[in-house]
Short mmCIF file of C-alpha atoms in Angstrom, two decimals:
data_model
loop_
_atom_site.label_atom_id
_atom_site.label_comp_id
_atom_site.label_asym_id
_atom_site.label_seq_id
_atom_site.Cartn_x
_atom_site.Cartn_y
_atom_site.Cartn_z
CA UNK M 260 75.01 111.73 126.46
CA UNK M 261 77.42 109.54 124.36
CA UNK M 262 74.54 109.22 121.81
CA UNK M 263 74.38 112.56 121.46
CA UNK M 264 78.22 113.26 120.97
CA UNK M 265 78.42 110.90 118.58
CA UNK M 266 75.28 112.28 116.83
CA UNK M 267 77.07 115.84 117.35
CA UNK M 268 80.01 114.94 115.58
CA UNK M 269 78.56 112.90 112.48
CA UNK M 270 76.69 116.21 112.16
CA UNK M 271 79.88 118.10 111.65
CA UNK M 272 81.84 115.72 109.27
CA UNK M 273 77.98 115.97 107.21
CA UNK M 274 79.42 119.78 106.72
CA UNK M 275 83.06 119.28 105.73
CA UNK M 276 84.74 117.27 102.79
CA UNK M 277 86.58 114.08 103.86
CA UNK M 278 90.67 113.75 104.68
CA UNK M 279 92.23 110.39 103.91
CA UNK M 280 90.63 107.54 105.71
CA UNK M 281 91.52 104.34 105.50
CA UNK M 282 89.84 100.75 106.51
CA UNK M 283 91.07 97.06 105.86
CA UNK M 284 89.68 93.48 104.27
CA UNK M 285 91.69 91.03 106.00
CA UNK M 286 94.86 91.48 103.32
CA UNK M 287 93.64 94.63 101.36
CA UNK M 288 93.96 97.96 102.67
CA UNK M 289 91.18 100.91 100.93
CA UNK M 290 91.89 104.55 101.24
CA UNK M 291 90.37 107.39 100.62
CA UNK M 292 92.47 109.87 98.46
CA UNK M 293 90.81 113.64 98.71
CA UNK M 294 91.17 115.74 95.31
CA UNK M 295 89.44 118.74 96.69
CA UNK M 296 85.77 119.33 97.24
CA UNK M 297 82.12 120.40 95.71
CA UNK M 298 79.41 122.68 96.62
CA UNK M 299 75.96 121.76 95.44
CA UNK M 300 73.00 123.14 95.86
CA UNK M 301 70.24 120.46 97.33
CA UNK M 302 67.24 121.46 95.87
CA UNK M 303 69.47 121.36 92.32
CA UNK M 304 70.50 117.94 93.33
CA UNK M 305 67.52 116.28 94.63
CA UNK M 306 64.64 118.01 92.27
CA UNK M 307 62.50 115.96 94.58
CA UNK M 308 63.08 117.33 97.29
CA UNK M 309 61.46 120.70 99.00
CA UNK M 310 62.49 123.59 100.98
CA UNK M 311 60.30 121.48 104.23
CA UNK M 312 63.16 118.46 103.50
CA UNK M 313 66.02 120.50 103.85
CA UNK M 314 64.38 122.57 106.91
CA UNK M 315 63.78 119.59 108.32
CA UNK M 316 67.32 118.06 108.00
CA UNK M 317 69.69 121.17 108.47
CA UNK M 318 72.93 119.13 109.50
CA UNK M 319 73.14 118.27 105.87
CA UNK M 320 74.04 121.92 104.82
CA UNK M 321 76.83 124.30 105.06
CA UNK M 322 76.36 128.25 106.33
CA UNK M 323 75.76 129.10 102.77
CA UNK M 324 72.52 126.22 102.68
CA UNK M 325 74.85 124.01 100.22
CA UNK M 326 74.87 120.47 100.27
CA UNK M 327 79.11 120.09 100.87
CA UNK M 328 80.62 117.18 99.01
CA UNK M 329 83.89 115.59 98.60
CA UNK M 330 85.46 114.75 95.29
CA UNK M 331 88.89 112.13 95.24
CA UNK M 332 89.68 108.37 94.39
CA UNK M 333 89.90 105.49 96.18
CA UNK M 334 93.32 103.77 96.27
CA UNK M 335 92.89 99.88 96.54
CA UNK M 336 96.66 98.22 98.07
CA UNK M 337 97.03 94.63 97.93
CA UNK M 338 100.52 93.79 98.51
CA UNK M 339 102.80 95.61 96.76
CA UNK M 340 100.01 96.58 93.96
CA UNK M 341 97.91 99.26 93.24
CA UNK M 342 94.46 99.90 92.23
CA UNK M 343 93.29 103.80 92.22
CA UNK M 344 89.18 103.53 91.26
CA UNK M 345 87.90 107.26 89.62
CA UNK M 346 90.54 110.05 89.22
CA UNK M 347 89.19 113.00 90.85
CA UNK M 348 88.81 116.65 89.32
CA UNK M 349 92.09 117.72 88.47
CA UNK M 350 94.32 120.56 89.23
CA UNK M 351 91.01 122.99 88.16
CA UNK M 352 88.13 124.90 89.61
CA UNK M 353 84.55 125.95 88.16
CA UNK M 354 81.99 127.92 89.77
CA UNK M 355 78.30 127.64 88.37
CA UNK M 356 76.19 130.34 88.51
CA UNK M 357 73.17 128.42 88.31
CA UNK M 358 72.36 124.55 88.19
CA UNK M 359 73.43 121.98 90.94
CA UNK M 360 77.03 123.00 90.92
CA UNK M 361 77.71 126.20 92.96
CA UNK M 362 81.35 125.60 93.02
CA UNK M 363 84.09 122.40 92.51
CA UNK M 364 87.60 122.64 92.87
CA UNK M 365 90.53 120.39 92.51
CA UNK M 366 94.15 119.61 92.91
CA UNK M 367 94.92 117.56 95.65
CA UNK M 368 95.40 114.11 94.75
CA UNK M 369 98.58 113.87 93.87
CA UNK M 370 100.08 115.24 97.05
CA UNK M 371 97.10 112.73 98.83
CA UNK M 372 98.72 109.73 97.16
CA UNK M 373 102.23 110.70 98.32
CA UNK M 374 100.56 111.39 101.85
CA UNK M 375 99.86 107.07 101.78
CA UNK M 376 103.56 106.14 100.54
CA UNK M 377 102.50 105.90 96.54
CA UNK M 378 103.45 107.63 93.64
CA UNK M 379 101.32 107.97 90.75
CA UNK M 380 103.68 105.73 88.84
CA UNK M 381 102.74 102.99 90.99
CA UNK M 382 99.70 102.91 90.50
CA UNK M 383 98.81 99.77 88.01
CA UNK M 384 95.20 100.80 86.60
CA UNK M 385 92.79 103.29 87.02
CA UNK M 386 89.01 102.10 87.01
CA UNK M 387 86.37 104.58 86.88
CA UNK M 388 82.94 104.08 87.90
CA UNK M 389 81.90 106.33 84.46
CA UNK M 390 83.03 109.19 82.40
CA UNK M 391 81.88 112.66 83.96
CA UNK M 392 84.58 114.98 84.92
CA UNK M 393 84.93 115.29 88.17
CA UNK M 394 85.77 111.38 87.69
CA UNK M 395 88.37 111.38 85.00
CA UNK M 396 90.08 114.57 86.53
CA UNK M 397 93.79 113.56 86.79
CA UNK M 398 93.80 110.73 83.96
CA UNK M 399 93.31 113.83 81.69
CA UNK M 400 95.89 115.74 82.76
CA UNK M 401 100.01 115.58 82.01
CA UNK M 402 102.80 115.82 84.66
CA UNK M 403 103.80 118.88 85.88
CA UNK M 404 107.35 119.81 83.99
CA UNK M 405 106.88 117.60 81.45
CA UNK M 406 104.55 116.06 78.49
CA UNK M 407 103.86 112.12 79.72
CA UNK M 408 100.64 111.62 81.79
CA UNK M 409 100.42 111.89 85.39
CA UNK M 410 100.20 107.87 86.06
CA UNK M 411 102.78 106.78 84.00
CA UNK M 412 102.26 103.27 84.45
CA UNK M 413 98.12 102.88 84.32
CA UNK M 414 95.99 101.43 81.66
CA UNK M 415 92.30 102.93 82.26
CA UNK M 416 89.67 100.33 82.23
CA UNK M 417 86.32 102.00 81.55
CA UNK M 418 82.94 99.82 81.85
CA UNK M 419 82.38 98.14 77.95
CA UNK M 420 78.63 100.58 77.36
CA UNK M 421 79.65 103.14 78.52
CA UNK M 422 83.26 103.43 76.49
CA UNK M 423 80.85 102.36 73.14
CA UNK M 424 78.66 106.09 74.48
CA UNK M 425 81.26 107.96 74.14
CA UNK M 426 79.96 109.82 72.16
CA UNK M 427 77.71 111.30 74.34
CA UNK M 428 80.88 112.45 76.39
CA UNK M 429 81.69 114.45 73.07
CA UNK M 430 78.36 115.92 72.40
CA UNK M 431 79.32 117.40 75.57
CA UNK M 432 82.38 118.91 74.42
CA UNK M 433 84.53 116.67 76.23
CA UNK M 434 86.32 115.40 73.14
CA UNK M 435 89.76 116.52 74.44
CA UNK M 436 89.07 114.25 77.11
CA UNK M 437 87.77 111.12 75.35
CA UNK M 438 90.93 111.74 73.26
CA UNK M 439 93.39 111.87 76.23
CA UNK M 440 91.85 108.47 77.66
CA UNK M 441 91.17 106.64 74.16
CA UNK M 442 94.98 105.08 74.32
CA UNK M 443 94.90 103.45 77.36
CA UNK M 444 91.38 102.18 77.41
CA UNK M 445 90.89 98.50 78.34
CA UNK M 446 87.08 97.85 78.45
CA UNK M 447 85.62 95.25 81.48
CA UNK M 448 82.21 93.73 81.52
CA UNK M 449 80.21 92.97 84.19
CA UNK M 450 81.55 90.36 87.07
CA UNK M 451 85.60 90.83 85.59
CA UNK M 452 87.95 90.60 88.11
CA UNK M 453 90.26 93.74 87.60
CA UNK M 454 92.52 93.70 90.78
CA UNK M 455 93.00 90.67 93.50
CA UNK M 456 89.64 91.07 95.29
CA UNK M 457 87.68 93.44 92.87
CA UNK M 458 84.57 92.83 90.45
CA UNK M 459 83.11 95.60 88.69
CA UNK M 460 79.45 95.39 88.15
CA UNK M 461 77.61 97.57 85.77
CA UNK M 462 74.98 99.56 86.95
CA UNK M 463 73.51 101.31 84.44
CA UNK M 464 71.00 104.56 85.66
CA UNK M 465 73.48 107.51 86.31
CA UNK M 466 75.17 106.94 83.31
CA UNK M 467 74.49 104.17 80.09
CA UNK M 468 77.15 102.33 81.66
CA UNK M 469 77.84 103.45 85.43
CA UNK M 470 79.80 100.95 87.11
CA UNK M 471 80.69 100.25 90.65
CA UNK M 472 83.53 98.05 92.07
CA UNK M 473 83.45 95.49 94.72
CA UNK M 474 86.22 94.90 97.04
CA UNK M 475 86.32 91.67 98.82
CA UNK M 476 88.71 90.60 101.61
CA UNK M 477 88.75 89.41 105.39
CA UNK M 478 85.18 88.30 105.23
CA UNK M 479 84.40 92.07 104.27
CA UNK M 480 83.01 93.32 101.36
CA UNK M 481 82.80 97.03 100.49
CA UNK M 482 80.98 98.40 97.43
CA UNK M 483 82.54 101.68 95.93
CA UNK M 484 79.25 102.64 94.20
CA UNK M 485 80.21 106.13 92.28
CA UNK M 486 77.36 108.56 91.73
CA UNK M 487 74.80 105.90 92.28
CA UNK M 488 74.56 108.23 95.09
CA UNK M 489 75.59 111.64 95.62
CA UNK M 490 74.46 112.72 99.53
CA UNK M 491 73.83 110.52 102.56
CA UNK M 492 70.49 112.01 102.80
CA UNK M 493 69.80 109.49 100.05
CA UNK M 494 70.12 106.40 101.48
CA UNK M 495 67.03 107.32 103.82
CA UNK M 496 65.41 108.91 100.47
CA UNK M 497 66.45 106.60 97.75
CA UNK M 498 63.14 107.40 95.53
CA UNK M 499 65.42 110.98 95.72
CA UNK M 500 67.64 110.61 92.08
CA UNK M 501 70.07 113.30 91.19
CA UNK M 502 69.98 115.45 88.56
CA UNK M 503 72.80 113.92 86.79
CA UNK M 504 71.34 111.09 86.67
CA UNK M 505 70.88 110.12 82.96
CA UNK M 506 67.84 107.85 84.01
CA UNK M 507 66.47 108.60 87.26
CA UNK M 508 63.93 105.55 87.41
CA UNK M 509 66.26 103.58 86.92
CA UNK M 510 69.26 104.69 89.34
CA UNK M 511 66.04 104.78 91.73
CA UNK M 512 65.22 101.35 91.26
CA UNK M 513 69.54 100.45 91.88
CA UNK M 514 69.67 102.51 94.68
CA UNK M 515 67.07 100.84 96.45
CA UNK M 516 68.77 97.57 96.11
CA UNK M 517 72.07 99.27 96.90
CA UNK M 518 70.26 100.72 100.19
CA UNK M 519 69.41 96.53 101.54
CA UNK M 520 72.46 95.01 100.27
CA UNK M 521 74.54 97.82 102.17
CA UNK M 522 72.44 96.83 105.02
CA UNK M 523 73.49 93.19 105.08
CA UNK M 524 76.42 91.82 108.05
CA UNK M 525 79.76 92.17 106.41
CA UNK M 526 79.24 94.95 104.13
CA UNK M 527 80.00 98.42 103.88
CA UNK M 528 80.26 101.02 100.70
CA UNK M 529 82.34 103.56 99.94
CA UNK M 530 80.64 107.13 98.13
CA UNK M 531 83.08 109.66 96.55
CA UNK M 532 81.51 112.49 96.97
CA UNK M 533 79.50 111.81 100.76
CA UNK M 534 81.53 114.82 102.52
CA UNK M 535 83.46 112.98 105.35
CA UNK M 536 81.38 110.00 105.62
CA UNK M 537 82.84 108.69 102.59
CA UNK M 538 82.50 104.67 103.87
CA UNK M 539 79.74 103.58 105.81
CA UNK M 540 77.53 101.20 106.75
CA UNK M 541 73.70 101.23 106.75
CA UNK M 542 71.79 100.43 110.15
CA UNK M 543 68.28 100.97 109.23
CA UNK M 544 67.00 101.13 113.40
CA UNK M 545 64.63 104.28 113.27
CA UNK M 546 66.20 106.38 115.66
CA UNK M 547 69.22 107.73 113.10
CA UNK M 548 69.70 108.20 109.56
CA UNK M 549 70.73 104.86 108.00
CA UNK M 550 74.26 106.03 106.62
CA UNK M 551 76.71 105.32 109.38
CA UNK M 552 80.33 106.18 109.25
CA UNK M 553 82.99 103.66 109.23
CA UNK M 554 86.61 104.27 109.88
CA UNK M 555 88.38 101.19 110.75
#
């Protein structure tokens, strides 16, 4: 019976966009910071998927048969510093009337961030795992009331391939964008140290120059792997790429390797958008799926 409550209720928080969670390494505490939310539709998504799959797995879905995502940062404390990796979507919304996006909306962050005791201003850096919008969200955007960007204080370190594709951002027509971030850019390479206790790593696949952070502490690691991948239903299915993904061999091929080391003692990852299972574990035992929440 307790198997099946617990089952019961990771089958609700599967339909409904994260609140802020937070876990600890040993002197580091990680947070999730909720911007607002996105509706996708799976077969979109997952192109390799069928109608069967998502028959099959129906806790994944919302009454309307969308996949339900959330969309935030994660705020990385050490001390009195403070790391914020991605940026969330903004104070915006966008409905799609075809395509994987059936609607995105956000606007919360800022109130989030003052919901764990920090201001924007306090925040040292924002790193982002790569340059799509509903990742760059607030870094784009000014203060309300007045003309100076919303964290004051941040330079925005970007992964070194994918800042030199930019211009694939601006074929896009996010030049606005790339111009609003080009000031503050500090480029990292792969294995930097950004923050006490983080490494980016580049991981090429969803974008030229994807990158994912790696938060060490207490004996704990967690990996905060972006859009490597975008739904839980994934980590079972990680021949399943995205349609976002700018090579989907490739972010295949990472995923995989993302699915084992996940798997190993000690380790646990963190996915932006994975409704309210944003950190987990994977326990790959046969009688579950292999994405298992974490909250402490």
């Amino acid at each position: 019976m307790a198997d099946l409550m617990v089952d019961q209720d990771t089958d609700a928080r599967l339909r409904r966009t994260a609140g802020i969670r937070s876990i600890r390494l040993g002197d580091t505490k990680v947070s999730y910071v909720p911007d607002g939310e996105v509706r996708l539709r799976p077969l979109e998504l997952l192109p390799d998927t069928t109608e069967e799959v998502w028959t099959a797995h129906p806790q994944y879905l919302d009454a309307t048969g969308n996949l339900v995502g959330s969309v935030g940062a994660l705020l990385v404390e050490h001390g009195d510093r403070a790391l914020l990796i991605d940026a969330g979507f903004g104070p915006q919304s966008h409905e799609g009337a075809e395509g994987p996006v059936s609607a995105i909306r956000g606007g919360a962050l800022v109130r989030s961030l003052a919901a764990l005791g920090r201001g924007p201003e306090s925040i040292e850096a924002v790193a982002f795992t790569h340059l799509h919008s509903d990742h760059l969200g607030w870094a784009c955007h000014l203060a309300p009331g007045g003309g100076r960007p919303v964290f004051t204080n941040a330079e925005y370190l970007v992964s070194e391939p994918e800042w030199e594709r930019r211009d694939l951002l601006e074929d896009q027509g996010m030049t606005e964008q790339v111009a609003a971030l080009a000031p503050r850019v500090r480029t990292v390479t792969d294995g930097q140290e950004v923050f006490p206790g983080v490494r980016v790593r580049i991981t090429p696949g969803h974008t030229v120059g994807h990158a994912e952070y790696v938060v060490t502490g207490g004996g704990r690691r967690l990996i905060a792997f972006g859009d490597a991948v975008h739904s839980p239903i994934q980590i079972d299915h990680p021949e399943w790429s995205a349609a976002f993904d700018h090579d989907t061999e490739r972010t295949a091929g990472h995923r995989r390797r993302l699915v084992a080391e996940l798997a190993e003692p000690g380790t646990f990852g963190f996915g932006v958008h994975l409704a309210d299972v944003v950190f987990g574990r994977v326990v790959r035992d046969g009688t579950a799926p292999a994405w298992r929440p974490v909250d402490a």
